[in-house]
Amino acid sequence: MHGDPDRTRVLSRRMMMLGLGQVGLLGALIARLYSLQVLESDRYRLLSDENRFSTRLLAPPRGRILDRFGVPLAINIPNFVIQVISERAENLDKTLETLTRLIPLTDQDCQRIRREIERRRSFVPVMVREHLSWEEMVRIQVNFPDLSGVVIEQGLTRFYPLYELGAHVLGYVAAVAEEDQTGDRLLELPGFRVGKAGTERLHDMALRGRGGTYTVEVNAVGRIVKAVDWHEGEAGSDVHLTLDVRLQQFAAERLGLESAAVVVMDILTGDVLTLVSTPSFDPNRFSRGLSATEWKDLLSHPQAPLTNKAVAGQYAPGSTFKMIVALAALEAGVVTPEVRIHCFGSLSLGNARFHCWKSGGHGTMDLVLGLQHSCDVYFYEVARRVGIDRIAKMARRFGLGARLGFDLPGEQNGLVPERTWKMQVLKEPWQLGETLVAGIGQGFTLATPLQLCTMVARIANGRAQVLPRLSRAPVTNGVRRPDQFEPLGVQPQNIAVVRQGMYAVSNVPGGTAYRARLNQPGLVMSGKTGTSQVRRVTPRERVSGVRKNQNLPWAQRDHALFVAYAPENDPRYAMVVIVEHGCSGSKAAAPVARDIMREVLKLDPARVSTAIVRSTNH
Amino acid sequence: MSWREKLRHVNWSLVLFINGLGLVSITALVSAADGNLEPWAGRQALRFMVSVVVMLTVAVVDIRFWMRGAYVLYAICLILLLLVDIHGTVGMGAQRWIDLCFIQIQPSEIMKVALTLSLARYFHGRSLDEVAKLTYLLFPLLLVLLPVGLVLKQPDLGTAMILLMVSSTLFFLAGARLWQFAVVLVTSITLVPVTWPFLHDYQRKRILTFLNPETDPLGAGYHIMQSKIALGSGGLFGKGFGKGTQSHLNFLPEKQTDFIFTMWAEEQGMVGGVALLFLYTIVIAFSYTLAFRSRNQFGRLLGLGLTTTFFLYVFINAAMVMGLIPVVGIPLPLISYGGTAMMTVMFGFGLLLSIDIHRDVPMSRHGPYSRDLFLKKTLS
């Protein structure tokens, strides 16, 4: 029984080894616990919290965009979203079937819903349809007892109550693109929209507001267990524009189907009251998501509806530039208002002949008559006398040739040529003929409608270098607007002469816009017609004569321009009208300008105290 | 000795510590069910009480009865394993259970005890010189390899590993020479490339997944990561009873069974984890004492074999949840929710107590009883 002591000895020894081995292994377990729970505890605690807490963002409501009187131009409307939560549905097939009877759902929709329900966890809501109409909502709510598992969520959608009107000013919002990601976590929210154009883009940060957060405890499959923390966000702030929506509407309707642009400005404050570019587009389509074909159609449209022609279109200013030439000459003292020049219908310079638009010639002209009849020969001569560099300097003083810091994206520079510019850019010396051509606003010279409007505003103002603005915000996009405009620095009597000429254009028989005068007692509009050459031609071709527009295809016809200010006795409003390929400023642009100006003077928005109106709106 | 006398001889200290483990188990299961007895703690408590009764019953049965029945039990288990192979129900992705209408049993669990019994009985009758000869090792080797093969086929790597390890321990304790281990090791390694081409593709795949469960990062790897997060975030003093976020938010899989240690240590911290491991150490130490106190080779081998099985359960489970070894489906003995494993372990402890109670019974070299001794015993 006790026999085999050898066996017992071996067993005891080996048992000891076994026991020690097991104790060692248990020690290893304790060491591991120490390393996990004491040494690395902080790291794992962090990981555990990351597992456990899920912080979700609350999208703040986007600020509204209002006109100068508080009329809403961009607002948020409830977007009713109908969702299905499969775990709450008693019978999913029946629910979907009932839904199909109540709201139009295509087979494709149904397939997508089923696919998503299968793929997602059963407590995750699956979107059935967005943008339900009120009627559909009511129909669903009435049938709610039969719709187990259906929930209605209310989101917000951007809505532009004016549709096409003002689309270029307001811009639009759209889904966040990859390159828009700035690290703001709001942008990563599904369905979040950011401003992509116009005011929506420029004031995006102010309009966007700050996202709130709520922290929830979630379990391993992502189901919310309980809410832990809630931080209210900050709603986006409203943006007040200087526009008058009534004028905006009137101008857009008056332009009709033309491809055109209109800007109306307060010459004292620079407030832009109207900024229209036609044709336009419906920004509401962007907030809902534009289909690829819709987008392609907009892009390939010959009249470029997406381009804001008022700030991004660049046109040769044509005869509207003659005021600048006149002012440059008067300031330089090379001509006086009384200097007379005889127009024979053309001017010879070396071998070249420079034609007037009136082939028979205007006869003897002084400065006012030259402006009234828009005599080209007169301004060839004046330009020759004053020289291109002094013209360029004057043009800049009136807001041409550089961006005005206007609060809309996409503003263009325009172009005011001079000797050094041509040498630097084209590597060729300046030709005298080019000065002559520049004297009538053709050739290299380019200006945007906004610049031309600013130019007229400064002429009408006579004292300050007014800058246009679209919103009252003192700081736009990080740029502070100057408290005071810089002085214009032009002799008042010289301004007076030019204004006399502009008066004659619209109010003295024989003036190029006399037929489009504002024929109303007490309301006098002064203006200047202009025609902008479209075809890109060499200077040699350009001086060869006036081309017959009516024989050209639409896209090659000249643009029609008209700049104006009113009322003459106490100017307050400046305006530019440009009708693309409208052939003649006096026939296509001036009547439009007259009608709009009449409406401007009737409403007189600049003189109505906006403060009172706005306070009642809040 | 009457059974009353025997009950007095039961090592009540060990029973006390085992009850301590049972208490930990019920506490943990209450926490796992967010403070409810349902669905786990109540049933576990009931099972535990039944198991204690079974343990004490086994304890008072003469150890020589178990010695005699060793091979029979082994044979029954082998047949059951075969039956499972033929028409076992599929549970947890592998065939392990056999449904006997009224009870579902897991033959591989019982096999752990049956194999230990059989090997202990065999080596009890072998002298050191005999063990040193390879020929005497062929029979016990067969005893080991048959069930291991069947269990592997189910497939249940964890149980197969435990069977192999316990058997090796018994061979080692019985005095097998180290060169013999080397021979077996070399043979089995050389056998792998020989059998490999004969395997079906799915079989090979299964074996490869066995050996490298980390190839499935969202499966086992994910679970181990979450288990480590749970342990680490518990820190020194834990998150408190019922407040383990990892466990209660279901980041931890199987928190009531295989990963119950994680939950315990997440909520009770390192202090609680070490205390639990210490409790296990005490139980194991007692078992060693009891086994070594036995005056016969059978008792010692059986006791040490059972203790080692118990230790392996604890170690493999704890090391697995701490990310020290690959994932194997081994429960934490007496703590994890589940009936069969508990019953087996308690049966084992019953045997250990029986070994202790009957440590002085006469036992012949060639069998449990000499015939006359047996008659005298049963007739008296």
GROMACS .gro file of N, CA, C and O in nm, chain B residues 65-153:
model
  356
  683PHE      N    1  -1.523   0.286  -0.518
  683PHE     CA    2  -1.634   0.268  -0.611
  683PHE      C    3  -1.603   0.339  -0.743
  683PHE      O    4  -1.620   0.287  -0.852
  684TRP      N    5  -1.552   0.465  -0.729
  684TRP     CA    6  -1.519   0.544  -0.848
  684TRP      C    7  -1.401   0.484  -0.922
  684TRP      O    8  -1.395   0.490  -1.044
  685MET      N    9  -1.310   0.426  -0.842
  685MET     CA   10  -1.195   0.365  -0.906
  685MET      C   11  -1.239   0.248  -0.993
  685MET      O   12  -1.194   0.231  -1.106
  686ARG      N   13  -1.331   0.172  -0.936
  686ARG     CA   14  -1.378   0.054  -1.010
  686ARG      C   15  -1.458   0.098  -1.133
  686ARG      O   16  -1.448   0.038  -1.239
  687GLY      N   17  -1.536   0.201  -1.115
  687GLY     CA   18  -1.623   0.243  -1.227
  687GLY      C   19  -1.552   0.328  -1.330
  687GLY      O   20  -1.614   0.370  -1.428
  688ALA      N   21  -1.423   0.358  -1.310
  688ALA     CA   22  -1.353   0.453  -1.397
  688ALA      C   23  -1.365   0.416  -1.545
  688ALA      O   24  -1.408   0.498  -1.627
  689TYR      N   25  -1.327   0.291  -1.577
  689TYR     CA   26  -1.327   0.254  -1.719
  689TYR      C   27  -1.468   0.250  -1.775
  689TYR      O   28  -1.490   0.283  -1.893
  690VAL      N   29  -1.567   0.209  -1.691
  690VAL     CA   30  -1.706   0.204  -1.738
  690VAL      C   31  -1.753   0.344  -1.774
  690VAL      O   32  -1.809   0.369  -1.881
  691LEU      N   33  -1.728   0.438  -1.679
  691LEU     CA   34  -1.768   0.577  -1.703
  691LEU      C   35  -1.702   0.629  -1.831
  691LEU      O   36  -1.765   0.696  -1.913
  692TYR      N   37  -1.574   0.595  -1.844
  692TYR     CA   38  -1.499   0.636  -1.962
  692TYR      C   39  -1.566   0.584  -2.088
  692TYR      O   40  -1.588   0.659  -2.184
  693ALA      N   41  -1.604   0.457  -2.086
  693ALA     CA   42  -1.666   0.395  -2.203
  693ALA      C   43  -1.798   0.462  -2.236
  693ALA      O   44  -1.826   0.493  -2.353
  694ILE      N   45  -1.877   0.487  -2.132
  694ILE     CA   46  -2.007   0.553  -2.155
  694ILE      C   47  -1.984   0.690  -2.219
  694ILE      O   48  -2.050   0.727  -2.317
  695CYS      N   49  -1.888   0.766  -2.163
  695CYS     CA   50  -1.860   0.899  -2.217
  695CYS      C   51  -1.817   0.892  -2.363
  695CYS      O   52  -1.857   0.976  -2.445
  696LEU      N   53  -1.734   0.792  -2.394
  696LEU     CA   54  -1.686   0.778  -2.530
  696LEU      C   55  -1.802   0.754  -2.625
  696LEU      O   56  -1.811   0.814  -2.733
  697ILE      N   57  -1.895   0.666  -2.579
  697ILE     CA   58  -2.012   0.636  -2.662
  697ILE      C   59  -2.097   0.761  -2.682
  697ILE      O   60  -2.142   0.793  -2.791
  698LEU      N   61  -2.114   0.836  -2.572
  698LEU     CA   62  -2.192   0.959  -2.581
  698LEU      C   63  -2.127   1.059  -2.678
  698LEU      O   64  -2.195   1.125  -2.757
  699LEU      N   65  -1.995   1.065  -2.671
  699LEU     CA   66  -1.923   1.155  -2.762
  699LEU      C   67  -1.949   1.115  -2.907
  699LEU      O   68  -1.968   1.200  -2.995
  700LEU      N   69  -1.949   0.985  -2.931
  700LEU     CA   70  -1.977   0.933  -3.065
  700LEU      C   71  -2.118   0.970  -3.106
  700LEU      O   72  -2.142   1.012  -3.220
  701LEU      N   73  -2.210   0.956  -3.010
  701LEU     CA   74  -2.350   0.990  -3.037
  701LEU      C   75  -2.364   1.137  -3.076
  701LEU      O   76  -2.436   1.172  -3.170
  702VAL      N   77  -2.297   1.222  -3.000
  702VAL     CA   78  -2.298   1.365  -3.032
  702VAL      C   79  -2.251   1.387  -3.174
  702VAL      O   80  -2.307   1.466  -3.249
  703ASP      N   81  -2.148   1.311  -3.209
  703ASP     CA   82  -2.094   1.321  -3.344
  703ASP      C   83  -2.200   1.286  -3.447
  703ASP      O   84  -2.208   1.349  -3.553
  704ILE      N   85  -2.280   1.186  -3.415
  704ILE     CA   86  -2.379   1.139  -3.512
  704ILE      C   87  -2.500   1.230  -3.518
  704ILE      O   88  -2.536   1.280  -3.623
  705HIS      N   89  -2.563   1.254  -3.403
  705HIS     CA   90  -2.678   1.345  -3.410
  705HIS      C   91  -2.688   1.435  -3.288
  705HIS      O   92  -2.788   1.438  -3.219
  706GLY      N   93  -2.585   1.507  -3.262
  706GLY     CA   94  -2.591   1.603  -3.152
  706GLY      C   95  -2.656   1.731  -3.200
  706GLY      O   96  -2.661   1.760  -3.318
  707THR      N   97  -2.711   1.805  -3.106
  707THR     CA   98  -2.767   1.934  -3.146
  707THR      C   99  -2.653   2.035  -3.156
  707THR      O  100  -2.554   2.027  -3.086
  708VAL      N  101  -2.675   2.126  -3.245
  708VAL     CA  102  -2.572   2.226  -3.268
  708VAL      C  103  -2.596   2.344  -3.174
  708VAL      O  104  -2.701   2.406  -3.176
  709GLY      N  105  -2.499   2.368  -3.089
  709GLY     CA  106  -2.509   2.482  -2.997
  709GLY      C  107  -2.383   2.563  -3.005
  709GLY      O  108  -2.275   2.506  -3.008
  710MET      N  109  -2.395   2.694  -3.006
  710MET     CA  110  -2.280   2.784  -3.013
  710MET      C  111  -2.189   2.750  -3.130
  710MET      O  112  -2.068   2.758  -3.120
  711GLY      N  113  -2.247   2.712  -3.239
  711GLY     CA  114  -2.170   2.690  -3.360
  711GLY      C  115  -2.093   2.561  -3.361
  711GLY      O  116  -2.011   2.538  -3.448
  712ALA      N  117  -2.112   2.475  -3.266
  712ALA     CA  118  -2.040   2.349  -3.270
  712ALA      C  119  -2.126   2.240  -3.207
  712ALA      O  120  -2.211   2.267  -3.123
  713GLN      N  121  -2.105   2.118  -3.251
  713GLN     CA  122  -2.182   2.006  -3.195
  713GLN      C  123  -2.121   1.964  -3.064
  713GLN      O  124  -2.011   1.912  -3.058
  714ARG      N  125  -2.191   1.990  -2.955
  714ARG     CA  126  -2.133   1.954  -2.826
  714ARG      C  127  -2.234   1.887  -2.736
  714ARG      O  128  -2.198   1.819  -2.642
  715TRP      N  129  -2.360   1.914  -2.762
  715TRP     CA  130  -2.462   1.872  -2.667
  715TRP      C  131  -2.532   1.746  -2.716
  715TRP      O  132  -2.546   1.722  -2.834
  716ILE      N  133  -2.574   1.670  -2.622
  716ILE     CA  134  -2.660   1.558  -2.658
  716ILE      C  135  -2.791   1.576  -2.585
  716ILE      O  136  -2.794   1.612  -2.467
  717ASP      N  137  -2.901   1.562  -2.660
  717ASP     CA  138  -3.032   1.589  -2.603
  717ASP      C  139  -3.097   1.457  -2.564
  717ASP      O  140  -3.130   1.376  -2.650
  718LEU      N  141  -3.111   1.436  -2.435
  718LEU     CA  142  -3.175   1.313  -2.389
  718LEU      C  143  -3.319   1.341  -2.349
  718LEU      O  144  -3.369   1.290  -2.249
  719CYS      N  145  -3.383   1.424  -2.426
  719CYS     CA  146  -3.523   1.462  -2.403
  719CYS      C  147  -3.542   1.541  -2.274
  719CYS      O  148  -3.585   1.656  -2.276
  720PHE      N  149  -3.503   1.485  -2.159
  720PHE     CA  150  -3.528   1.556  -2.033
  720PHE      C  151  -3.410   1.644  -1.995
  720PHE      O  152  -3.423   1.743  -1.926
  721ILE      N  153  -3.291   1.609  -2.041
  721ILE     CA  154  -3.175   1.690  -2.004
  721ILE      C  155  -3.076   1.694  -2.120
  721ILE      O  156  -3.062   1.597  -2.195
  722GLN      N  157  -3.014   1.809  -2.132
  722GLN     CA  158  -2.911   1.821  -2.234
  722GLN      C  159  -2.777   1.802  -2.165
  722GLN      O  160  -2.746   1.871  -2.069
  723ILE      N  161  -2.700   1.707  -2.212
  723ILE     CA  162  -2.570   1.690  -2.149
  723ILE      C  163  -2.459   1.710  -2.249
  723ILE      O  164  -2.475   1.696  -2.370
  724GLN      N  165  -2.345   1.744  -2.194
  724GLN     CA  166  -2.228   1.773  -2.274
  724GLN      C  167  -2.125   1.667  -2.241
  724GLN      O  168  -2.052   1.680  -2.142
  725PRO      N  169  -2.118   1.562  -2.319
  725PRO     CA  170  -2.032   1.448  -2.284
  725PRO      C  171  -1.886   1.487  -2.268
  725PRO      O  172  -1.814   1.428  -2.187
  726SER      N  173  -1.843   1.590  -2.343
  726SER     CA  174  -1.701   1.627  -2.335
  726SER      C  175  -1.667   1.677  -2.195
  726SER      O  176  -1.554   1.663  -2.149
  727GLU      N  177  -1.766   1.739  -2.127
  727GLU     CA  178  -1.742   1.785  -1.990
  727GLU      C  179  -1.719   1.667  -1.896
  727GLU      O  180  -1.623   1.665  -1.819
  728ILE      N  181  -1.809   1.568  -1.906
  728ILE     CA  182  -1.797   1.452  -1.817
  728ILE      C  183  -1.669   1.375  -1.849
  728ILE      O  184  -1.607   1.316  -1.761
  729MET      N  185  -1.629   1.384  -1.977
  729MET     CA  186  -1.509   1.311  -2.019
  729MET      C  187  -1.385   1.359  -1.944
  729MET      O  188  -1.295   1.281  -1.916
  730LYS      N  189  -1.386   1.489  -1.907
  730LYS     CA  190  -1.271   1.541  -1.833
  730LYS      C  191  -1.252   1.462  -1.703
  730LYS      O  192  -1.139   1.427  -1.666
  731VAL      N  193  -1.361   1.435  -1.635
  731VAL     CA  194  -1.352   1.359  -1.509
  731VAL      C  195  -1.322   1.213  -1.540
  731VAL      O  196  -1.233   1.151  -1.477
  732ALA      N  197  -1.395   1.157  -1.638
  732ALA     CA  198  -1.381   1.014  -1.669
  732ALA      C  199  -1.237   0.981  -1.711
  732ALA      O  200  -1.180   0.879  -1.669
  733LEU      N  201  -1.179   1.070  -1.791
  733LEU     CA  202  -1.042   1.044  -1.838
  733LEU      C  203  -0.944   1.051  -1.720
  733LEU      O  204  -0.854   0.967  -1.708
  734THR      N  205  -0.962   1.150  -1.634
  734THR     CA  206  -0.875   1.163  -1.518
  734THR      C  207  -0.884   1.038  -1.430
  734THR      O  208  -0.782   0.983  -1.386
  735LEU      N  209  -1.009   0.994  -1.408
  735LEU     CA  210  -1.030   0.872  -1.330
  735LEU      C  211  -0.957   0.754  -1.392
  735LEU      O  212  -0.884   0.679  -1.324
  736SER      N  213  -0.976   0.736  -1.521
  736SER     CA  214  -0.919   0.619  -1.589
  736SER      C  215  -0.767   0.622  -1.585
  736SER      O  216  -0.701   0.520  -1.557
  737LEU      N  217  -0.709   0.739  -1.612
  737LEU     CA  218  -0.563   0.748  -1.612
  737LEU      C  219  -0.508   0.724  -1.472
  737LEU      O  220  -0.407   0.655  -1.454
  738ALA      N  221  -0.579   0.782  -1.372
  738ALA     CA  222  -0.534   0.763  -1.233
  738ALA      C  223  -0.538   0.616  -1.198
  738ALA      O  224  -0.446   0.562  -1.135
  739ARG      N  225  -0.646   0.551  -1.241
  739ARG     CA  226  -0.657   0.409  -1.211
  739ARG      C  227  -0.547   0.330  -1.280
  739ARG      O  228  -0.483   0.244  -1.220
  740TYR      N  229  -0.521   0.365  -1.407
  740TYR     CA  230  -0.419   0.290  -1.480
  740TYR      C  231  -0.283   0.307  -1.415
  740TYR      O  232  -0.213   0.211  -1.388
  741PHE      N  233  -0.246   0.434  -1.386
  741PHE     CA  234  -0.113   0.459  -1.333
  741PHE      C  235  -0.100   0.411  -1.188
  741PHE      O  236   0.010   0.383  -1.141
  742HIS      N  237  -0.214   0.398  -1.120
  742HIS     CA  238  -0.209   0.343  -0.985
  742HIS      C  239  -0.148   0.203  -0.987
  742HIS      O  240  -0.071   0.167  -0.898
  743GLY      N  241  -0.179   0.129  -1.092
  743GLY     CA  242  -0.132  -0.008  -1.099
  743GLY      C  243   0.004  -0.024  -1.164
  743GLY      O  244   0.050  -0.136  -1.183
  744ARG      N  245   0.066   0.085  -1.206
  744ARG     CA  246   0.194   0.074  -1.276
  744ARG      C  247   0.307   0.120  -1.186
  744ARG      O  248   0.299   0.225  -1.122
  745SER      N  249   0.411   0.039  -1.182
  745SER     CA  250   0.528   0.079  -1.104
  745SER      C  251   0.609   0.180  -1.183
  745SER      O  252   0.586   0.201  -1.302
  746LEU      N  253   0.702   0.248  -1.114
  746LEU     CA  254   0.784   0.350  -1.179
  746LEU      C  255   0.861   0.292  -1.296
  746LEU      O  256   0.878   0.355  -1.400
  747ASP      N  257   0.908   0.168  -1.277
  747ASP     CA  258   0.984   0.103  -1.384
  747ASP      C  259   0.897   0.077  -1.506
  747ASP      O  260   0.941   0.095  -1.619
  748GLU      N  261   0.773   0.036  -1.478
  748GLU     CA  262   0.684   0.008  -1.589
  748GLU      C  263   0.652   0.136  -1.667
  748GLU      O  264   0.652   0.139  -1.790
  749VAL      N  265   0.627   0.242  -1.590
  749VAL     CA  266   0.595   0.369  -1.655
  749VAL      C  267   0.711   0.415  -1.744
  749VAL      O  268   0.691   0.478  -1.848
  750ALA      N  269   0.828   0.382  -1.704
  750ALA     CA  270   0.945   0.423  -1.780
  750ALA      C  271   0.952   0.355  -1.916
  750ALA      O  272   1.026   0.398  -2.004
  751LYS      N  273   0.875   0.248  -1.932
  751LYS     CA  274   0.879   0.178  -2.061
  751LYS      C  275   0.769   0.230  -2.151
  751LYS      O  276   0.655   0.249  -2.107
  752LEU      N  277   0.805   0.247  -2.277
  752LEU     CA  278   0.710   0.307  -2.371
  752LEU      C  279   0.588   0.220  -2.393
  752LEU      O  280   0.476   0.269  -2.410
  753THR      N  281   0.606   0.089  -2.387
  753THR     CA  282   0.494  -0.002  -2.415
  753THR      C  283   0.380   0.014  -2.317
  753THR      O  284   0.264   0.004  -2.354
  754TYR      N  285   0.415   0.046  -2.192
  754TYR     CA  286   0.310   0.063  -2.092
  754TYR      C  287   0.235   0.195  -2.109
  754TYR      O  288   0.134   0.218  -2.045
  755LEU      N  289   0.292   0.279  -2.192
  755LEU     CA  290   0.225   0.408  -2.211
  755LEU      C  291   0.129   0.407  -2.329
  755LEU      O  292   0.054   0.503  -2.349
  756LEU      N  293   0.131   0.300  -2.407
  756LEU     CA  294   0.047   0.298  -2.527
  756LEU      C  295  -0.100   0.297  -2.492
  756LEU      O  296  -0.180   0.370  -2.549
  757PHE      N  297  -0.139   0.217  -2.389
  757PHE     CA  298  -0.280   0.210  -2.351
  757PHE      C  299  -0.331   0.345  -2.300
  757PHE      O  300  -0.432   0.395  -2.351
  758PRO      N  301  -0.262   0.406  -2.201
  758PRO     CA  302  -0.313   0.538  -2.157
  758PRO      C  303  -0.312   0.640  -2.269
  758PRO      O  304  -0.400   0.728  -2.275
  759LEU      N  305  -0.216   0.632  -2.360
  759LEU     CA  306  -0.212   0.725  -2.474
  759LEU      C  307  -0.339   0.709  -2.558
  759LEU      O  308  -0.399   0.809  -2.602
  760LEU      N  309  -0.379   0.584  -2.575
  760LEU     CA  310  -0.502   0.557  -2.651
  760LEU      C  311  -0.622   0.616  -2.577
  760LEU      O  312  -0.710   0.678  -2.638
  761LEU      N  313  -0.619   0.595  -2.443
  761LEU     CA  314  -0.727   0.651  -2.360
  761LEU      C  315  -0.741   0.802  -2.383
  761LEU      O  316  -0.850   0.856  -2.383
  762VAL      N  317  -0.628   0.868  -2.399
  762VAL     CA  318  -0.630   1.014  -2.416
  762VAL      C  319  -0.673   1.051  -2.558
  762VAL      O  320  -0.760   1.137  -2.578
  763LEU      N  321  -0.613   0.985  -2.656
  763LEU     CA  322  -0.629   1.032  -2.793
  763LEU      C  323  -0.768   1.009  -2.849
  763LEU      O  324  -0.817   1.090  -2.928
  764LEU      N  325  -0.835   0.901  -2.806
  764LEU     CA  326  -0.970   0.876  -2.857
  764LEU      C  327  -1.065   0.992  -2.829
  764LEU      O  328  -1.122   1.049  -2.921
  765PRO      N  329  -1.085   1.029  -2.701
  765PRO     CA  330  -1.176   1.142  -2.676
  765PRO      C  331  -1.125   1.274  -2.734
  765PRO      O  332  -1.206   1.354  -2.783
  766VAL      N  333  -0.993   1.296  -2.729
  766VAL     CA  334  -0.940   1.422  -2.783
  766VAL      C  335  -0.977   1.434  -2.931
  766VAL      O  336  -1.023   1.539  -2.976
  767GLY      N  337  -0.961   1.322  -3.002
  767GLY     CA  338  -0.995   1.323  -3.145
  767GLY      C  339  -1.142   1.356  -3.166
  767GLY      O  340  -1.178   1.441  -3.248
  768LEU      N  341  -1.229   1.290  -3.087
  768LEU     CA  342  -1.373   1.312  -3.102
  768LEU      C  343  -1.411   1.455  -3.067
  768LEU      O  344  -1.494   1.518  -3.135
  769VAL      N  345  -1.352   1.508  -2.960
  769VAL     CA  346  -1.384   1.644  -2.918
  769VAL      C  347  -1.336   1.745  -3.023
  769VAL      O  348  -1.404   1.842  -3.055
  770LEU      N  349  -1.219   1.717  -3.078
  770LEU     CA  350  -1.165   1.806  -3.181
  770LEU      C  351  -1.258   1.810  -3.302
  770LEU      O  352  -1.269   1.911  -3.370
  771LYS      N  353  -1.323   1.696  -3.327
  771LYS     CA  354  -1.405   1.685  -3.445
  771LYS      C  355  -1.534   1.766  -3.430
  771LYS      O  356  -1.599   1.801  -3.527
   0.00000   0.00000   0.00000
